[in-house]
Tab-separated table of C-alpha atoms and ligand atoms in Angstrom:
chain	number	residue	atom	x	y	z
A	325	MET	CA	-11.761	-4.733	14.977
A	326	SER	CA	-10.478	-1.925	12.852
A	327	THR	CA	-8.430	0.776	14.503
A	328	PHE	CA	-9.323	3.206	11.733
A	329	GLU	CA	-12.212	5.612	11.221
A	330	ASN	CA	-13.377	7.031	7.938
A	331	THR	CA	-13.597	10.647	9.116
A	332	LEU	CA	-11.623	13.806	8.488
A	333	SER	CA	-11.183	14.394	12.214
A	334	PHE	CA	-9.679	10.928	12.696
A	335	ALA	CA	-7.238	11.543	9.826
A	336	ARG	CA	-6.239	14.934	11.220
A	337	THR	CA	-5.665	13.468	14.682
A	338	GLN	CA	-3.332	10.884	13.144
A	339	ASP	CA	-1.417	13.616	11.337
A	340	ALA	CA	-1.159	15.772	14.449
A	341	SER	CA	0.569	12.959	16.336
A	342	ASP	CA	2.834	11.936	13.431
A	343	PRO	CA	6.474	12.532	14.462
A	344	LEU	CA	7.430	12.861	10.764
A	345	ARG	CA	4.782	15.459	9.900
A	346	ALA	CA	7.242	18.350	9.457
A	347	PHE	CA	8.883	16.683	6.444
A	348	ARG	CA	5.875	17.475	4.234
A	349	ASP	CA	6.857	21.158	4.333
A	350	GLU	CA	10.245	20.300	2.862
A	351	PHE	CA	8.685	19.338	-0.499
A	352	LEU	CA	7.201	21.180	-3.469
A	353	PHE	CA	3.748	19.951	-4.504
A	354	PRO	CA	2.146	20.411	-7.938
A	355	GLN	CA	-0.878	22.685	-7.602
A	356	LEU	CA	-4.416	22.447	-8.930
A	357	ASN	CA	-6.606	25.553	-8.553
A	358	GLY	CA	-4.144	26.960	-6.057
A	359	GLU	CA	-4.166	23.846	-3.879
A	360	ALA	CA	-1.606	21.083	-3.467
A	361	VAL	CA	-2.694	17.951	-5.316
A	362	ILE	CA	-3.050	14.625	-3.516
A	363	TYR	CA	0.244	13.202	-4.706
A	364	PHE	CA	0.280	9.394	-4.782
A	365	THR	CA	2.852	8.886	-7.531
A	366	GLY	CA	6.015	8.960	-5.453
A	367	ASN	CA	6.554	5.402	-6.773
A	368	SER	CA	7.025	6.912	-10.225
A	369	LEU	CA	8.656	10.291	-9.584
A	370	GLY	CA	9.191	11.491	-6.030
A	371	LEU	CA	8.482	15.146	-5.234
A	372	GLN	CA	11.184	17.789	-5.314
A	373	PRO	CA	12.807	18.539	-1.953
A	374	LYS	CA	12.891	22.309	-1.422
A	375	GLY	CA	16.626	22.017	-0.772
A	376	ALA	CA	17.316	20.652	-4.269
A	377	ALA	CA	17.659	24.013	-6.009
A	378	ALA	CA	20.170	25.356	-3.473
A	379	ALA	CA	22.204	22.159	-3.708
A	380	ILE	CA	22.470	22.479	-7.492
A	381	ARG	CA	23.108	26.228	-7.140
A	382	GLN	CA	26.083	25.502	-4.895
A	383	GLU	CA	27.723	23.389	-7.590
A	384	LEU	CA	26.949	25.936	-10.311
A	385	ASP	CA	28.463	28.668	-8.133
A	386	ASP	CA	31.587	26.611	-7.462
A	387	TRP	CA	31.893	25.900	-11.169
A	388	ALA	CA	31.499	29.611	-11.962
A	389	ALA	CA	33.986	30.729	-9.309
A	390	LEU	CA	36.526	27.934	-9.499
A	391	GLY	CA	36.277	26.314	-12.918
A	392	VAL	CA	38.270	23.111	-13.030
A	393	GLU	CA	39.579	23.721	-9.526
A	394	GLY	CA	36.124	22.845	-8.186
A	395	HIS	CA	37.220	19.214	-8.452
A	396	LEU	CA	39.416	19.693	-5.397
A	397	ARG	CA	38.518	23.094	-3.953
A	398	GLY	CA	34.716	23.149	-4.195
A	399	LYS	CA	32.646	23.191	-1.017
A	400	HIS	CA	31.847	19.567	-1.849
A	401	PRO	CA	34.850	18.658	-4.034
A	402	TRP	CA	33.655	16.974	-7.217
A	403	TYR	CA	36.563	14.534	-7.298
A	404	SER	CA	35.225	12.752	-4.235
A	405	TYR	CA	31.595	13.882	-4.478
A	406	HIS	CA	30.148	10.367	-4.645
A	407	GLU	CA	31.896	9.505	-1.379
A	408	GLU	CA	29.599	11.902	0.480
A	409	LEU	CA	26.697	9.686	-0.570
A	410	THR	CA	28.198	6.429	0.635
A	411	GLY	CA	27.322	6.660	4.342
A	412	PRO	CA	23.645	7.576	3.928
A	413	THR	CA	23.265	5.049	1.093
A	414	ALA	CA	24.739	2.241	3.188
A	415	ARG	CA	22.348	3.106	6.045
A	416	LEU	CA	19.410	3.249	3.649
A	417	VAL	CA	19.881	-0.244	2.188
A	418	GLY	CA	21.483	-1.990	5.174
A	419	ALA	CA	24.957	-2.373	3.743
A	420	LYS	CA	28.551	-1.758	4.715
A	421	GLU	CA	29.983	1.396	3.210
A	422	GLU	CA	32.402	-0.530	1.002
A	423	GLU	CA	29.475	-2.453	-0.497
A	424	VAL	CA	27.653	0.503	-2.083
A	425	VAL	CA	28.324	3.064	-4.762
A	426	VAL	CA	26.170	5.711	-6.421
A	427	MET	CA	26.750	5.809	-10.179
A	428	ASN	CA	25.105	5.767	-13.625
A	429	GLN	CA	21.441	4.886	-13.875
A	430	LEU	CA	19.431	1.841	-12.956
A	431	THR	CA	19.332	-0.272	-16.103
A	432	SER	CA	22.952	0.635	-16.831
A	433	ASN	CA	23.910	-0.571	-13.372
A	434	LEU	CA	22.010	-3.826	-13.888
A	435	HIS	CA	24.030	-4.420	-17.035
A	436	PHE	CA	27.346	-3.618	-15.362
A	437	LEU	CA	26.492	-5.944	-12.473
A	438	LEU	CA	25.254	-8.709	-14.771
A	439	VAL	CA	28.632	-8.614	-16.512
A	440	SER	CA	30.093	-9.746	-13.192
A	441	PHE	CA	27.292	-11.948	-11.894
A	442	TYR	CA	25.711	-13.621	-14.914
A	443	ARG	CA	28.406	-16.037	-15.998
A	444	PRO	CA	26.603	-18.870	-17.817
A	445	ASP	CA	28.674	-22.011	-17.813
A	446	GLY	CA	27.825	-25.361	-19.407
A	447	LYS	CA	24.172	-26.106	-18.665
A	448	ARG	CA	24.018	-23.541	-15.864
A	449	ARG	CA	22.483	-20.747	-17.941
A	450	VAL	CA	18.995	-19.976	-16.620
A	451	ILE	CA	17.970	-16.622	-15.156
A	452	LEU	CA	14.856	-16.873	-12.988
A	453	THR	CA	12.724	-13.772	-12.567
A	454	GLU	CA	9.228	-12.795	-11.453
A	455	GLN	CA	6.321	-12.745	-13.867
A	456	ARG	CA	5.812	-9.283	-15.286
A	457	PRO	CA	9.035	-7.652	-14.171
A	458	PHE	CA	9.498	-4.051	-15.276
A	459	PRO	CA	10.089	-4.225	-19.066
A	460	SER	CA	13.556	-2.654	-18.863
A	461	ASP	CA	14.646	-5.545	-16.635
A	462	THR	CA	13.341	-8.100	-19.128
A	463	TYR	CA	15.201	-6.357	-21.941
A	464	ALA	CA	18.390	-6.235	-19.888
A	465	LEU	CA	18.198	-9.896	-18.853
A	466	ALA	CA	17.238	-11.175	-22.306
A	467	SER	CA	19.967	-9.164	-24.001
A	468	GLN	CA	22.570	-10.432	-21.532
A	469	ILE	CA	21.491	-13.997	-22.338
A	470	SER	CA	21.799	-13.310	-26.080
A	471	PHE	CA	25.155	-11.606	-25.537
A	472	HIS	CA	26.429	-14.833	-23.974
A	473	GLY	CA	25.126	-16.881	-26.914
A	474	GLY	CA	22.034	-18.119	-25.059
A	475	VAL	CA	18.387	-18.156	-26.083
A	476	PRO	CA	16.133	-15.844	-24.058
A	477	ASP	CA	12.994	-17.919	-24.718
A	478	ARG	CA	14.723	-20.868	-23.123
A	479	ASP	CA	17.067	-19.305	-20.575
A	480	LEU	CA	14.890	-16.553	-19.111
A	481	VAL	CA	12.290	-18.220	-16.900
A	482	GLU	CA	9.478	-16.357	-15.121
A	483	VAL	CA	7.741	-17.559	-11.972
A	484	ALA	CA	3.994	-17.047	-12.384
A	485	PRO	CA	1.253	-16.805	-9.760
A	486	ARG	CA	-1.072	-19.755	-9.281
A	487	GLU	CA	-4.284	-19.855	-11.268
A	488	GLY	CA	-6.665	-17.226	-9.893
A	489	GLU	CA	-3.953	-15.470	-7.833
A	490	HIS	CA	-2.190	-12.197	-8.560
A	491	THR	CA	0.963	-12.489	-6.513
A	492	LEU	CA	3.650	-15.080	-5.920
A	493	ARG	CA	3.954	-17.418	-2.974
A	494	THR	CA	7.479	-17.628	-1.621
A	495	GLU	CA	7.175	-21.413	-1.460
A	496	ASP	CA	6.479	-21.440	-5.215
A	497	ILE	CA	9.489	-19.226	-5.936
A	498	ILE	CA	11.692	-21.504	-3.881
A	499	GLY	CA	10.130	-24.598	-5.441
A	500	ARG	CA	10.996	-23.232	-8.860
A	501	ILE	CA	14.564	-22.436	-7.812
A	502	ASN	CA	14.947	-26.031	-6.672
A	503	ASP	CA	13.373	-27.405	-9.861
A	504	VAL	CA	15.730	-25.470	-12.113
A	505	GLY	CA	18.507	-26.534	-9.746
A	506	GLU	CA	21.863	-26.959	-11.398
A	507	GLU	CA	20.703	-25.199	-14.554
A	508	LEU	CA	20.123	-22.030	-12.520
A	509	ALA	CA	22.801	-19.362	-12.937
A	510	LEU	CA	21.021	-16.350	-11.469
A	511	VAL	CA	17.856	-15.312	-9.686
A	512	CYS	CA	17.099	-11.685	-10.547
A	513	PHE	CA	13.932	-10.371	-8.928
A	514	GLY	CA	12.486	-7.028	-8.051
A	515	GLY	CA	12.456	-6.115	-4.364
A	516	VAL	CA	8.875	-4.895	-4.821
A	517	ASN	CA	7.013	-5.664	-8.052
A	518	PHE	CA	6.079	-2.421	-9.788
A	519	TYR	CA	2.681	-3.701	-10.918
A	520	THR	CA	1.272	-5.664	-7.988
A	521	GLY	CA	3.186	-3.908	-5.215
A	522	GLN	CA	4.236	-7.279	-3.787
A	523	ALA	CA	7.414	-7.197	-1.668
A	524	PHE	CA	9.434	-10.362	-2.133
A	525	GLU	CA	11.182	-12.264	0.652
A	526	MET	CA	14.641	-11.404	-0.544
A	527	GLU	CA	16.555	-13.208	2.177
A	528	ALA	CA	14.706	-16.499	1.617
A	529	ILE	CA	15.058	-16.211	-2.161
A	530	ALA	CA	18.802	-15.533	-1.931
A	531	LYS	CA	19.260	-18.448	0.458
A	532	ALA	CA	17.464	-20.834	-1.895
A	533	ALA	CA	19.466	-19.581	-4.876
A	534	HIS	CA	22.735	-20.091	-3.029
A	535	ALA	CA	21.698	-23.604	-1.990
A	536	VAL	CA	21.574	-24.681	-5.644
A	537	GLY	CA	24.805	-22.893	-6.527
A	538	ALA	CA	23.275	-19.780	-8.144
A	539	VAL	CA	23.609	-16.093	-7.308
A	540	ALA	CA	20.821	-13.690	-6.337
A	541	GLY	CA	20.463	-10.082	-7.427
A	542	PHE	CA	17.620	-7.620	-6.927
A	543	ASP	CA	16.257	-4.579	-8.691
A	544	LEU	CA	15.286	-2.312	-5.813
A	545	ALA	CA	13.663	0.474	-7.873
A	546	HIS	CA	10.457	0.085	-5.845
A	547	ALA	CA	12.109	-1.008	-2.612
A	548	ALA	CA	14.835	1.559	-1.889
A	549	GLY	CA	13.377	4.269	0.330
A	550	ASN	CA	10.209	2.181	0.712
A	551	LEU	CA	11.219	-0.894	2.728
A	552	GLN	CA	13.699	-1.551	5.507
A	553	LEU	CA	16.479	-3.336	3.662
A	554	ARG	CA	19.292	-5.451	5.135
A	555	LEU	CA	21.191	-6.321	1.990
A	556	HIS	CA	24.370	-7.309	3.780
A	557	ASP	CA	22.745	-9.502	6.411
A	558	TRP	CA	20.420	-11.064	3.849
A	559	ASN	CA	23.467	-12.167	1.892
A	560	ILE	CA	22.230	-10.613	-1.351
A	561	ASP	CA	24.916	-10.870	-4.032
A	562	PHE	CA	24.162	-7.636	-5.855
A	563	ALA	CA	21.449	-5.015	-6.234
A	564	ALA	CA	20.706	-1.818	-8.106
A	565	TRP	CA	18.121	0.919	-7.687
A	566	CYS	CA	17.088	4.244	-9.144
A	567	THR	CA	16.785	7.375	-7.015
A	568	TYR	CA	13.979	9.311	-8.704
A	569	LYS	CA	11.101	7.213	-7.324
A	570	TYR	CA	10.907	6.903	-3.532
A	571	LEU	CA	14.284	8.619	-3.191
A	572	ASN	CA	13.099	11.998	-4.547
A	573	SER	CA	16.310	12.804	-6.422
A	574	GLY	CA	14.815	14.117	-9.651
A	575	PRO	CA	14.034	12.814	-13.135
A	576	GLY	CA	16.741	10.541	-14.525
A	577	SER	CA	18.918	11.087	-11.458
A	578	VAL	CA	21.943	8.992	-10.627
A	579	ALA	CA	21.395	5.403	-9.374
A	580	GLY	CA	22.742	3.076	-6.680
A	581	ALA	CA	24.514	-0.261	-6.687
A	582	PHE	CA	25.370	-2.870	-4.057
A	583	ILE	CA	27.917	-5.661	-4.254
A	584	HIS	CA	28.223	-7.937	-1.236
A	585	GLU	CA	31.489	-7.772	0.672
A	586	ARG	CA	32.315	-11.382	-0.068
A	587	HIS	CA	32.626	-10.528	-3.778
A	588	LEU	CA	34.896	-7.521	-3.273
A	589	GLY	CA	38.582	-7.742	-4.062
A	590	LYS	CA	38.100	-11.174	-5.682
A	591	GLY	CA	38.971	-10.095	-9.190
A	592	LEU	CA	35.449	-10.644	-10.548
A	593	PRO	CA	35.276	-9.786	-14.240
A	594	LEU	CA	33.887	-6.297	-14.787
A	595	PHE	CA	33.667	-3.630	-17.435
A	596	ALA	CA	36.269	-1.145	-16.281
A	597	GLY	CA	36.660	2.599	-16.512
A	598	TRP	CA	38.999	5.127	-14.948
A	599	TRP	CA	36.696	5.936	-12.020
A	600	GLY	CA	36.925	2.313	-10.870
A	601	HIS	CA	40.704	2.533	-10.742
A	602	ASP	CA	42.486	2.896	-7.419
A	603	LYS	CA	41.756	6.523	-6.545
A	604	HIS	CA	45.227	7.166	-5.144
A	605	GLU	CA	46.776	6.321	-8.496
A	606	ARG	CA	44.010	7.426	-10.847
A	607	PHE	CA	45.900	10.411	-12.149
A	608	LYS	CA	49.077	8.495	-12.761
A	609	MET	CA	47.139	7.463	-15.865
A	610	GLU	CA	48.714	4.020	-15.869
A	611	ARG	CA	47.864	1.508	-18.593
A	612	THR	CA	46.979	-1.309	-16.223
A	613	PHE	CA	43.644	-1.202	-14.409
A	614	LYS	CA	43.994	-1.531	-10.657
A	615	PRO	CA	40.467	-1.775	-9.220
A	616	MET	CA	39.302	-0.025	-6.079
A	617	PRO	CA	38.910	-2.550	-3.249
A	618	THR	CA	35.253	-1.525	-2.783
A	619	ALA	CA	32.058	-1.411	-4.864
A	620	GLU	CA	33.615	1.712	-6.396
A	621	ALA	CA	35.591	-0.649	-8.645
A	622	TRP	CA	32.415	-0.882	-10.752
A	623	GLN	CA	32.376	2.855	-11.469
A	624	VAL	CA	33.274	3.595	-15.046
A	625	SER	CA	32.921	7.357	-15.373
A	626	ASN	CA	33.385	10.419	-13.240
A	627	ALA	CA	30.391	11.474	-11.198
A	628	PRO	CA	27.347	13.451	-12.465
A	629	VAL	CA	27.639	16.083	-9.764
A	630	LEU	CA	24.490	18.090	-10.582
A	631	SER	CA	22.172	15.133	-10.101
A	632	MET	CA	24.231	13.913	-7.146
A	633	ALA	CA	23.661	17.293	-5.517
A	634	VAL	CA	19.921	16.609	-5.441
A	635	HIS	CA	20.485	13.042	-4.307
A	636	ARG	CA	22.679	14.260	-1.446
A	637	THR	CA	19.853	16.544	-0.280
A	638	ALA	CA	17.306	13.735	-0.553
A	639	LEU	CA	19.475	11.206	1.283
A	640	GLU	CA	20.043	13.687	4.052
A	641	GLN	CA	16.258	13.758	4.602
A	642	PHE	CA	16.125	9.958	4.800
A	643	ASP	CA	18.962	10.006	7.305
A	644	ARG	CA	17.126	12.532	9.457
A	645	ALA	CA	13.777	10.756	9.238
A	646	GLY	CA	15.206	7.248	9.668
A	647	MET	CA	14.000	4.348	7.550
A	648	ASP	CA	12.598	2.526	10.612
A	649	ASN	CA	10.393	5.509	11.475
A	650	LEU	CA	9.342	5.938	7.854
A	651	ARG	CA	8.392	2.307	7.575
A	652	ALA	CA	6.401	2.394	10.821
A	653	LYS	CA	4.358	5.306	9.473
A	654	SER	CA	4.115	3.730	6.041
A	655	GLU	CA	2.565	0.510	7.324
A	656	ARG	CA	-0.119	2.504	9.089
A	657	LEU	CA	-0.706	4.942	6.229
A	658	THR	CA	-1.098	2.150	3.687
A	659	GLY	CA	-3.253	0.218	6.146
A	660	TYR	CA	-5.493	3.280	6.315
A	661	LEU	CA	-5.577	3.434	2.518
A	662	ALA	CA	-6.738	-0.191	2.339
A	663	PHE	CA	-9.391	0.690	4.922
A	664	VAL	CA	-10.802	3.721	3.050
A	665	ILE	CA	-10.840	1.774	-0.224
A	666	GLY	CA	-12.845	-0.931	1.537
A	667	GLU	CA	-15.236	1.691	2.935
A	668	ALA	CA	-15.774	3.224	-0.522
A	669	ALA	CA	-16.488	-0.207	-1.982
A	670	LYS	CA	-18.955	-1.009	0.814
A	671	ALA	CA	-20.774	2.306	0.504
A	672	THR	CA	-21.207	2.075	-3.259
A	673	GLY	CA	-21.306	-1.632	-4.016
A	674	GLY	CA	-18.230	-0.986	-6.171
A	675	GLN	CA	-16.203	-4.075	-6.992
A	676	LEU	CA	-12.734	-2.957	-5.939
A	677	GLU	CA	-10.076	-5.613	-5.596
A	678	ILE	CA	-6.719	-4.787	-4.047
A	679	ILE	CA	-4.290	-7.195	-5.709
A	680	THR	CA	-1.374	-6.168	-3.458
A	681	PRO	CA	-0.886	-8.623	-0.550
A	682	SER	CA	-2.831	-7.638	2.571
A	683	ASN	CA	0.034	-8.702	4.854
A	684	PRO	CA	2.157	-5.574	5.515
A	685	ALA	CA	5.309	-7.724	5.458
A	686	GLN	CA	4.596	-8.509	1.818
A	687	ARG	CA	4.119	-5.001	0.527
A	688	GLY	CA	5.601	-1.530	0.596
A	689	CYS	CA	3.509	1.617	0.555
A	690	GLN	CA	1.815	0.988	-2.810
A	691	LEU	CA	-1.603	-0.586	-3.304
A	692	SER	CA	-2.684	-1.755	-6.753
A	693	ILE	CA	-6.425	-1.702	-7.311
A	694	VAL	CA	-8.495	-3.441	-9.948
A	695	ALA	CA	-11.968	-1.923	-10.333
A	696	HIS	CA	-14.058	-4.727	-11.804
A	697	GLY	CA	-16.550	-3.498	-14.364
A	698	ARG	CA	-14.802	-0.113	-14.483
A	699	GLY	CA	-11.830	0.854	-16.532
A	700	LYS	CA	-9.808	3.899	-17.309
A	701	ASP	CA	-12.899	6.127	-16.857
A	702	LEU	CA	-12.729	5.646	-13.081
A	703	PHE	CA	-9.046	6.514	-13.110
A	704	HIS	CA	-9.699	9.703	-15.113
A	705	ALA	CA	-12.547	10.681	-12.796
A	706	ILE	CA	-10.287	10.330	-9.740
A	707	CYS	CA	-7.541	12.374	-11.388
A	708	SER	CA	-9.970	15.167	-12.282
A	709	HIS	CA	-10.421	15.725	-8.522
A	710	GLY	CA	-6.754	16.571	-8.035
A	711	VAL	CA	-5.399	13.090	-7.300
A	712	PHE	CA	-2.106	12.034	-8.853
A	713	ALA	CA	-2.323	8.260	-9.243
A	714	ASP	CA	-1.293	6.085	-12.117
A	715	TRP	CA	-2.760	3.611	-14.488
A	716	ARG	CA	-1.003	0.475	-15.666
A	717	GLU	CA	-2.386	-1.578	-18.532
A	718	PRO	CA	-4.478	-3.620	-18.648
A	719	ASN	CA	-6.544	-2.497	-15.636
A	720	VAL	CA	-4.632	-1.461	-12.530
A	721	ILE	CA	-4.710	1.836	-10.628
A	722	ARG	CA	-1.594	2.238	-8.498
A	723	ILE	CA	-1.733	4.416	-5.378
A	724	ALA	CA	1.419	5.046	-3.360
A	725	PRO	CA	1.110	7.108	-0.159
A	726	VAL	CA	4.660	8.048	0.769
A	727	PRO	CA	5.432	8.461	4.477
A	728	LEU	CA	7.850	11.381	3.984
A	729	TYR	CA	5.244	13.741	2.547
A	730	ASN	CA	1.802	12.155	2.413
A	731	THR	CA	-0.701	12.464	5.229
A	732	PHE	CA	-3.635	10.552	6.661
A	733	GLU	CA	-5.738	13.478	5.463
A	734	ASP	CA	-4.539	12.833	1.884
A	735	VAL	CA	-5.703	9.250	2.255
A	736	TYR	CA	-9.036	10.226	3.809
A	737	ARG	CA	-9.702	12.722	1.007
A	738	PHE	CA	-8.788	10.125	-1.585
A	739	GLY	CA	-11.342	7.741	-0.064
A	740	ALA	CA	-14.046	10.411	-0.286
A	741	ILE	CA	-13.158	11.141	-3.930
A	742	LEU	CA	-13.158	7.424	-4.765
A	743	ASN	CA	-16.547	7.100	-3.113
A	744	SER	CA	-18.041	9.951	-5.147
A	745	CYS	CA	-16.513	8.672	-8.402
A	746	LEU	CA	-18.024	5.224	-7.803
A	747	GLN	CA	-21.551	6.590	-7.228
B	136	PLP	C1	11.617	2.495	-12.805
B	136	PLP	C2	12.242	1.169	-13.096
B	136	PLP	C3	13.257	1.042	-14.064
B	136	PLP	C4	13.712	2.238	-14.886
B	136	PLP	O1	15.009	2.072	-15.343
B	136	PLP	P1	15.977	3.315	-15.643
B	136	PLP	O2	17.198	2.666	-16.091
B	136	PLP	O3	16.096	4.103	-14.388
B	136	PLP	O4	15.330	4.143	-16.707
B	136	PLP	C5	13.821	-0.210	-14.253
B	136	PLP	N1	13.409	-1.278	-13.531
B	136	PLP	C6	12.438	-1.184	-12.597
B	136	PLP	C7	12.019	-2.384	-11.801
B	136	PLP	C8	11.810	0.035	-12.376
B	136	PLP	O5	10.829	0.120	-11.485
C-alpha cells in the first residue's frame, strides 16, 4: 500500500514536518511572473546559496584592502584557502582528509588522475565504462588511450544493458570485468549515470576490478551531494566530481578529487605543478619536485579563490544539513515523485515510463521519464508552466528534486502540471 497521497494538503503536511525545510530559504530561485519556479535542474546547475555573494565579497574586500598580502593575512588566507574545504569535502564523500583535494575542474581532474591510474602495460590496456557515459568522459578516456598509443575502438569497452532494458545489472558489469580479465587496466564508471539516473554499486564494481588486477575510478558528477558515499571504505582507487550540480557552487566552479590512502606517498607518476610541492618548502623554489604526502600532491596550480569562496559556503550547508539526513529526505521526495508521475499516467492514460531503477538503492534523486508517443512537445508544455526540467536526446525528460531546497509541494504541483499537459 502506498504511503503517499496525491493532494496538496498531504504534500504540505510532509513539508511542515521536514527537519530540513529551513534550507530552502537559503537559496535564490529564478522567478516566473513573480513566483519561484519549480526548480528540478539541480542535477545540471544547483541554485545559488544566498551566502555566495557575501563570500565572494569578502575575498574582493581582502584583495582591495590587502593586495598580495591577502595570501597570508586575509580573513581566509588564500595561500591555504583550499585547506578549509578539506574537512567538509572528506565528510561529504566518506574519505579521510588526506585523500581529498579541491582543485581544477572535473574533466581536468579526470585527466590528471588518469595520468596516474591508467598505465596500460602489455595486453592490459582496456578501460571498461558504462554505456552512454557523459560525452566528456568518453572523450577523456578515448584520448588517454590514444595518448598511450592504444586504439579507442578496441581499448574502450562499454557495458550495455540487456535487450529491452535501460539500466545495467551489477552481475552483468561484474561478468564483463571478469571476461576482460587480465586485459583490463581500469574500470571508470559514473557514480550515477547522467541519463538514466542509475546509481552503480561502486563497492562491488571496485572489488571485482581489483580481483582481476585492475583499478577502479569513478566520476561522481551526479553522485557527490546526492548519495551517501564511502569512498575510503569502498576501496575506490580514485574519483573526481564537479561542484556546480548538486553541490551548488556556481557555474564552472572548482572541482573535487579523491585518491585512496593506499596510493598516497607511493611515488605514483603524476603531472606536477608547484601547488603539489611540499607546502613547507614551496617558496624555496627548488628545482626538484617534492610531492605533498596527501592528495594535494596532484594540485598543479594555486587555488581559484573566488569560486572556492562559493564552494566553501555551499559545503558549509551540506555539513549543517548532514548527508544522511539529506539522503533520507531525498529517498522519500523522489519516491513521491515516482508516485505522482504514476498518478498522472493513470488519470490520463499517458504512457509514461520511468527508466530510472525503482529500487531507491539504485538511484539518487533524479528520475528519467520517457513519454511514449510524446516528444519534446510535452517537455515544452511542462516548462511553460514554470517547471525547470531538462530534455536529453533522444527522448528523456530528467527531473531532479533536490532535498536541500525542493519540497513535497513542488513535487505535488509538478504532478498536477504533468496531468494537465497529458490531457
Ligand atoms: C557534468 C559532467 C561533466 C562536465 O565536465 P566539466 O569538466 O565539469 O565541464 C563531466 N562528466 C560528467 C559525468 C558530468 O555529469
